[in-house]
Coordinates of C-alpha atoms in Angstrom, one line a residue:
M1 CA 16.5 -19.2 12.9
L2 CA 16.6 -15.4 13.3
F3 CA 14.1 -13.7 11.0
S4 CA 15.2 -10.8 8.8
E5 CA 13.2 -7.8 7.6
R6 CA 13.2 -9.5 4.2
D7 CA 11.7 -12.8 5.6
I8 CA 8.9 -10.8 7.2
E9 CA 8.2 -8.7 4.1
A10 CA 7.9 -11.9 2.1
L11 CA 5.4 -13.4 4.5
R12 CA 3.4 -10.1 4.5
L13 CA 3.3 -10.3 0.7
L14 CA 1.9 -13.8 0.9
C15 CA -0.6 -12.8 3.6
W16 CA -1.9 -9.7 1.7
C17 CA -1.9 -11.2 -1.8
Q18 CA -2.6 -14.9 -0.9
Y19 CA -0.8 -16.3 -4.0
V20 CA 2.7 -15.5 -5.2
C21 CA 4.5 -17.1 -8.1
P22 CA 7.8 -18.6 -6.9
E23 CA 9.7 -16.6 -9.6
D24 CA 8.2 -13.4 -8.3
L25 CA 9.3 -14.1 -4.8
K26 CA 12.8 -14.7 -5.9
V27 CA 13.1 -11.0 -6.4
W28 CA 13.5 -10.8 -2.6
L29 CA 14.4 -14.3 -1.4
T30 CA 17.2 -16.7 -2.3
E31 CA 16.4 -20.4 -2.7
T32 CA 17.9 -20.9 0.8
E33 CA 15.7 -18.2 2.4
L34 CA 12.6 -19.5 0.7
G35 CA 13.6 -23.1 1.7
N36 CA 13.8 -22.1 5.4
L37 CA 10.2 -20.8 5.2
L38 CA 9.0 -23.9 3.5
F39 CA 10.8 -26.1 6.1
L40 CA 9.1 -24.2 8.9
D41 CA 5.8 -24.9 7.2
F42 CA 5.1 -21.2 7.1
V43 CA 4.8 -21.4 3.3
R44 CA 3.7 -24.2 1.0
Q45 CA 3.1 -24.6 -2.8
H46 CA -0.5 -24.8 -4.0
A47 CA -0.7 -28.1 -6.0
K48 CA -2.9 -26.9 -8.9
S49 CA -1.5 -23.4 -9.6
G50 CA 2.1 -24.0 -8.5
A51 CA 1.9 -20.7 -6.6
L52 CA 3.2 -20.2 -3.0
T53 CA 0.7 -19.6 -0.2
L54 CA 0.9 -18.8 3.5
T55 CA -0.1 -21.6 5.8
S56 CA -2.1 -21.3 8.9
K57 CA 1.1 -21.7 10.9
G58 CA 2.7 -19.0 8.9
R59 CA -0.3 -16.7 9.4
S60 CA -0.2 -17.2 13.2
F61 CA 3.5 -16.5 13.3
L62 CA 3.0 -13.3 11.2
Q63 CA 0.1 -12.2 13.4
F64 CA 2.4 -12.5 16.4
A65 CA 5.3 -10.7 14.8
L66 CA 3.2 -7.8 13.6
N67 CA 1.2 -7.5 16.9
G68 CA -2.1 -8.6 15.1
A69 CA -1.9 -6.0 12.3
I70 CA -2.8 -8.3 9.4
P71 CA -6.0 -8.4 7.3
E72 CA -8.8 -10.9 7.6
L73 CA -9.0 -12.4 4.1
A74 CA -10.9 -15.5 3.1
Q75 CA -8.8 -17.8 1.0
S76 CA -10.2 -18.6 -2.4
Y77 CA -9.2 -21.6 -4.5
H78 CA -11.2 -20.9 -7.6
Q79 CA -8.9 -20.8 -10.7
D80 CA -10.1 -17.3 -11.9
A81 CA -9.6 -15.9 -8.4
I82 CA -6.1 -17.3 -8.2
Q83 CA -5.2 -15.7 -11.5
R84 CA -6.6 -12.3 -10.3
R85 CA -4.5 -12.7 -7.1
L86 CA -1.3 -13.5 -9.1
R87 CA -1.8 -10.4 -11.2
L88 CA -2.4 -8.4 -8.0
T89 CA 0.8 -9.7 -6.5
K90 CA 2.9 -8.4 -9.4
M91 CA 1.4 -5.0 -8.8
V92 CA 1.9 -5.1 -5.1
L93 CA 5.5 -6.3 -5.5
T94 CA 6.2 -3.3 -7.9
V95 CA 4.6 -1.0 -5.3
C96 CA 6.9 -2.3 -2.6
Q97 CA 9.9 -1.9 -4.9
G98 CA 8.8 1.7 -5.5
G99 CA 9.0 2.4 -1.8
V100 CA 5.3 2.5 -1.2
D101 CA 3.8 0.6 1.7
P102 CA 1.0 -1.7 0.6
F103 CA 0.6 -3.5 3.9
T104 CA -2.2 -1.5 5.3
V105 CA -5.3 -2.8 7.0
S106 CA -7.7 0.1 6.6
A107 CA -8.2 3.0 4.2
E108 CA -7.7 5.4 7.0
Q109 CA -4.0 4.7 6.8
L110 CA -3.9 6.5 3.5
T111 CA -3.6 9.8 5.4
K112 CA 0.1 9.3 5.1
S113 CA 1.8 9.5 1.7
S114 CA 3.5 6.5 0.1
K115 CA 0.7 4.1 1.2
L116 CA -1.5 1.7 -0.6
F117 CA -4.8 0.0 0.4
L118 CA -6.0 -3.1 -1.3
S119 CA -9.8 -3.1 -1.9
A120 CA -9.8 -6.9 -1.4
I121 CA -9.3 -6.3 2.4
T122 CA -12.9 -4.9 2.8
R123 CA -14.7 -6.6 -0.1
G124 CA -15.5 -9.8 1.7
R125 CA -16.4 -8.4 5.2
G126 CA -19.9 -7.1 6.1
L127 CA -21.1 -4.2 3.9
N128 CA -19.0 -4.1 0.7
P129 CA -18.2 -0.5 -0.1
W130 CA -16.7 -1.5 -3.5
G131 CA -19.7 -3.3 -5.1
S132 CA -18.7 -5.0 -8.3
T133 CA -16.1 -2.3 -9.2
R134 CA -12.7 -3.3 -10.5
I135 CA -10.6 -1.0 -8.4
A136 CA -7.7 -3.1 -7.2
A137 CA -6.3 -0.6 -4.8
I138 CA -6.1 3.1 -3.8
A139 CA -2.7 4.6 -3.3
H140 CA -1.6 7.9 -1.8
L141 CA 1.5 9.1 -3.7
G142 CA 2.9 12.5 -2.8
D143 CA 0.0 14.9 -3.6
L144 CA -1.9 12.2 -5.6
L145 CA -4.7 9.8 -4.7
C146 CA -4.7 7.0 -7.3
A147 CA -7.4 4.5 -8.2
I148 CA -5.4 1.5 -9.4
H149 CA -6.7 -1.0 -12.0
Y150 CA -4.9 -3.9 -13.4
V151 CA -5.2 -3.8 -17.2
C152 CA -4.1 -6.5 -19.7
P153 CA -5.5 -7.9 -23.0
G154 CA -8.9 -9.5 -22.5
I155 CA -9.3 -8.1 -18.9
G156 CA -13.0 -7.4 -19.5
K157 CA -15.3 -4.5 -19.0
L158 CA -16.3 -2.1 -16.2
A159 CA -19.1 0.2 -15.2
L160 CA -17.4 3.5 -15.2
A161 CA -20.0 5.4 -13.2
D162 CA -19.7 2.8 -10.4
E163 CA -15.9 3.1 -10.5
L164 CA -16.1 6.8 -10.1
N165 CA -18.6 6.7 -7.3
A166 CA -16.6 4.1 -5.3
F167 CA -13.4 6.1 -5.8
A168 CA -15.1 9.3 -4.6
N169 CA -16.7 7.7 -1.6
Q170 CA -13.6 5.9 -0.4
T171 CA -11.4 9.0 -0.7
A172 CA -13.9 11.8 0.4
R173 CA -12.1 12.2 3.7
F174 CA -8.7 13.1 2.1
Q175 CA -8.1 16.7 1.2
D176 CA -5.4 18.6 -0.7
T177 CA -4.8 15.8 -3.1
R178 CA -5.4 15.4 -6.8
R179 CA -7.4 12.3 -8.0
V180 CA -6.0 10.3 -10.8
F181 CA -6.4 6.8 -12.3
L182 CA -3.4 4.5 -12.6
F183 CA -3.6 1.6 -15.1
A184 CA -1.1 -1.1 -14.1
G185 CA -0.1 -4.1 -16.1
G186 CA 2.7 -6.6 -16.8
S187 CA 4.2 -4.1 -19.3
Y188 CA 3.4 -0.8 -20.9
G189 CA 2.8 -2.8 -24.1
D190 CA 0.2 -5.1 -22.5
I191 CA -1.7 -2.1 -21.1
L192 CA -1.7 -0.2 -24.5
M193 CA -2.8 -3.4 -26.3
E194 CA -6.0 -3.3 -24.3
L195 CA -6.4 0.4 -24.4
E196 CA -6.0 0.7 -28.1
S197 CA -8.3 -2.3 -29.0
S198 CA -11.6 -1.5 -30.6
E199 CA -14.7 -3.3 -29.6
P200 CA -18.3 -2.4 -30.4
R201 CA -20.4 -1.4 -27.4
T202 CA -23.3 -3.7 -26.8
D203 CA -24.2 -2.8 -23.3
T204 CA -25.6 0.5 -21.9
K205 CA -23.6 0.3 -18.7
L206 CA -20.4 -1.8 -19.2
I207 CA -17.7 -0.4 -21.4
S208 CA -14.2 -1.6 -22.3
Y209 CA -11.0 -0.2 -20.7
S210 CA -10.3 1.4 -24.1
A211 CA -13.5 3.4 -23.9
A212 CA -13.0 4.3 -20.3
Y213 CA -9.4 5.5 -21.0
H214 CA -10.7 7.9 -23.7
S215 CA -13.6 9.2 -21.7
L216 CA -12.2 9.6 -18.2
Q217 CA -12.0 13.2 -17.0
F218 CA -9.3 12.3 -14.5
P219 CA -5.7 12.0 -15.6
V220 CA -4.7 8.4 -16.4
H221 CA -1.2 7.1 -15.8
L222 CA 0.2 3.8 -17.1
L223 CA 2.4 1.7 -14.8
S224 CA 4.5 -1.3 -15.9
C225 CA 4.9 -3.9 -13.1
D226 CA 8.7 -4.2 -13.4
D227 CA 11.8 -2.3 -12.3
T228 CA 10.9 0.7 -14.5
G229 CA 7.5 1.0 -12.9
A230 CA 9.1 0.8 -9.4
V231 CA 11.3 3.9 -10.2
Q232 CA 8.2 5.6 -11.7
L233 CA 6.4 5.2 -8.4
Q234 CA 9.4 6.6 -6.5
I235 CA 9.2 9.7 -8.7
M236 CA 5.4 10.0 -8.4
S237 CA 5.6 9.8 -4.6
V238 CA 7.3 13.2 -4.5
P239 CA 4.9 16.1 -4.3
D240 CA 5.1 18.4 -7.3
Y241 CA 7.4 15.9 -9.0
R242 CA 7.0 17.3 -12.5
R243 CA 8.3 20.7 -11.7
K244 CA 11.1 19.4 -9.6
L245 CA 12.2 16.8 -12.1
T246 CA 12.0 19.2 -15.0
R247 CA 14.3 21.6 -13.2
A248 CA 16.7 18.8 -12.2
A249 CA 16.8 17.5 -15.8
L250 CA 17.2 20.8 -17.7
K251 CA 19.3 22.6 -15.1
G252 CA 20.7 25.8 -16.7
Q253 CA 18.7 25.3 -19.9
Y254 CA 15.4 25.5 -18.0
Q255 CA 13.0 28.2 -19.2
P256 CA 9.5 28.6 -17.8
S257 CA 6.6 28.1 -20.1
E258 CA 3.6 30.4 -20.1
N259 CA 1.4 27.5 -21.4
P260 CA 0.5 25.2 -18.5
V261 CA 0.2 22.2 -20.8
W262 CA 4.0 22.2 -21.1
D263 CA 6.4 21.9 -18.2
A264 CA 9.1 24.2 -19.6
L265 CA 10.8 25.4 -22.7
F266 CA 14.0 23.7 -23.8
Q267 CA 16.1 25.0 -26.7
R268 CA 13.0 27.0 -27.8
M269 CA 10.9 23.9 -27.9
P270 CA 8.0 23.0 -25.6
F271 CA 9.2 20.5 -23.0
V272 CA 7.1 17.8 -21.3
M273 CA 8.1 15.6 -18.4
A274 CA 6.6 12.2 -19.2
A275 CA 8.1 10.0 -16.4
D276 CA 4.6 9.6 -15.0
M277 CA 3.4 8.0 -18.3
D278 CA 0.3 10.3 -18.7
L279 CA 0.2 9.7 -22.5
R280 CA -3.0 11.7 -22.9
R281 CA -1.4 14.8 -21.5
L282 CA 1.6 14.2 -23.7
D283 CA -0.6 13.8 -26.8
A284 CA -2.4 17.1 -25.9
A285 CA 0.9 18.9 -25.5
I286 CA 2.0 17.8 -29.0
S287 CA -1.3 18.8 -30.5
I288 CA -1.2 22.3 -28.9
A289 CA 2.5 22.7 -29.9
R290 CA 1.6 22.0 -33.6
Q291 CA -1.2 24.5 -33.4
E292 CA 1.3 27.1 -32.2
G293 CA 3.8 26.3 -34.9
F294 CA 6.2 23.9 -33.2
P295 CA 6.9 20.9 -35.4
Q296 CA 8.3 19.0 -32.4
I297 CA 8.4 19.0 -28.6
A298 CA 11.1 17.7 -26.2
V299 CA 10.1 14.8 -23.9
A300 CA 12.0 13.3 -21.0
A301 CA 11.3 9.9 -19.4
L302 CA 12.9 6.8 -17.9
E303 CA 14.9 4.6 -20.2
G304 CA 12.5 1.7 -20.0
Q305 CA 9.6 4.0 -20.8
A306 CA 11.4 5.5 -23.8
E307 CA 12.4 2.1 -25.3
A308 CA 9.0 0.5 -24.8
V309 CA 6.7 3.4 -25.7
L310 CA 8.1 6.8 -26.4
F311 CA 10.7 6.0 -29.0
P312 CA 8.3 4.1 -31.3
R313 CA 5.3 6.3 -30.6
Y314 CA 6.8 9.7 -30.6
R315 CA 10.5 9.9 -31.6
D316 CA 10.3 7.5 -34.6
T317 CA 7.2 9.3 -35.9
G318 CA 8.8 12.7 -35.7
K319 CA 6.5 14.1 -33.0
A320 CA 9.1 14.6 -30.3
R321 CA 12.7 14.5 -29.3
V322 CA 12.9 12.0 -26.5
F323 CA 15.6 12.3 -23.8
I324 CA 16.5 9.7 -21.1
L325 CA 16.5 11.0 -17.5
T326 CA 19.8 10.6 -15.8
G327 CA 20.1 8.8 -12.5
E328 CA 21.6 12.0 -11.0
A329 CA 18.5 14.0 -11.9
I330 CA 16.1 11.4 -10.5
S331 CA 18.0 11.1 -7.3
E332 CA 18.1 14.8 -6.8
V333 CA 14.3 14.7 -6.7
T334 CA 13.6 11.4 -4.9
G335 CA 16.6 11.5 -2.5
R336 CA 17.4 7.9 -3.3
P337 CA 19.1 5.8 -6.0
P338 CA 16.8 5.1 -9.0
V339 CA 16.7 1.4 -8.4
P340 CA 14.0 -0.9 -7.0
Y341 CA 13.8 -1.1 -3.2
T342 CA 14.6 -4.5 -1.7
P343 CA 14.0 -5.2 2.0
P344 CA 17.2 -5.5 4.0
R345 CA 18.5 -8.7 5.6
T346 CA 18.9 -7.0 8.9
Q347 CA 17.2 -8.6 11.9
F348 CA 13.5 -8.0 12.2
L349 CA 12.4 -6.2 15.4
T350 CA 8.9 -6.3 16.8
V351 CA 7.2 -3.1 18.0
E352 CA 8.7 -3.8 21.4
G353 CA 12.2 -4.0 19.9
D354 CA 12.6 -7.8 20.3
V355 CA 14.0 -10.2 17.7
I356 CA 12.2 -13.4 16.8
D357 CA 14.2 -16.5 16.5
A358 CA 11.6 -19.3 16.7
P359 CA 7.9 -19.9 15.8
P360 CA 6.1 -18.8 19.0
L361 CA 2.7 -20.2 18.3
K362 CA 1.2 -23.4 17.3
A363 CA -1.6 -23.0 14.7
A364 CA -4.8 -25.0 15.2
G365 CA -6.6 -26.8 12.4
R366 CA -5.5 -27.5 8.8
A367 CA -2.7 -25.5 7.3
G368 CA -4.3 -24.9 3.9
R369 CA -5.0 -27.1 0.9

């Protein structure tokens, strides 16, 4: 069996995330391709959760294929830990489909754009720089450094001061980037359900994500872990994406705005590019527009964002005219079709340029539970 880029990417996903739902992996692999990995005993199904995991044999093979560049992660079999890993996998898969590389082994690799580093890689080894924070990952997207949290209903609370300190400490070496928070979830609706919930504060340190969302001084972007979120990441990975996408969308109708809270003027209305799903910025733009006598503003976003959030929240309430970005405008900025990335089925080549056509190593010990 010759291994393709797609085979190796699937094994990397299992290695970095530890647990993957079979349905999620079908985004990349056919039943035949997955069956081959199961037959080789590189992958097996965890009995209790039904999730797929990487075996010791699969890990040894991947370590050989990638010249040792894989993380040292302790496998956890606790039910809550498995659920956290499955949520993390959905985020990582979306990141991959957005053209961002999540398969890093150190935070230093974030010096390059379109990279993501999972905090889990250094949480369990030696001195834990993350403490009890809930930062799932840090991503370098274009001119942004993002602290990524997975948010869904009932996700729990966080100590915001600790989150900010960890984010600052882990990104202090990176210059010429803007710091933002990115709240990822299964859908925009799931994220907003948690962010718009009201809960009395009973602790002096721990607060809900809803309270954190409203008090953070950094911009906060929402990200749905689906095809729409993947295209959103493609856009956000372009430096100065708002200005570029605004000009690409409005073309000859573009007029510069003297007010920095708006991205342009369109048909004498304030215009805001909302493809990055910074809803607090959008709300502020609407508030300032009304103060200056504009009954509405114009907003542009991806189709999935408009249907899930912007139509009911802004168009149907009369706050904004909402336009759908064309694929042509998006591609003009990103340089690629606005569709999720899928690893190719071309042959995988090692760093030495060799193909791999058979398991080269025999793993010692048990191959997992």
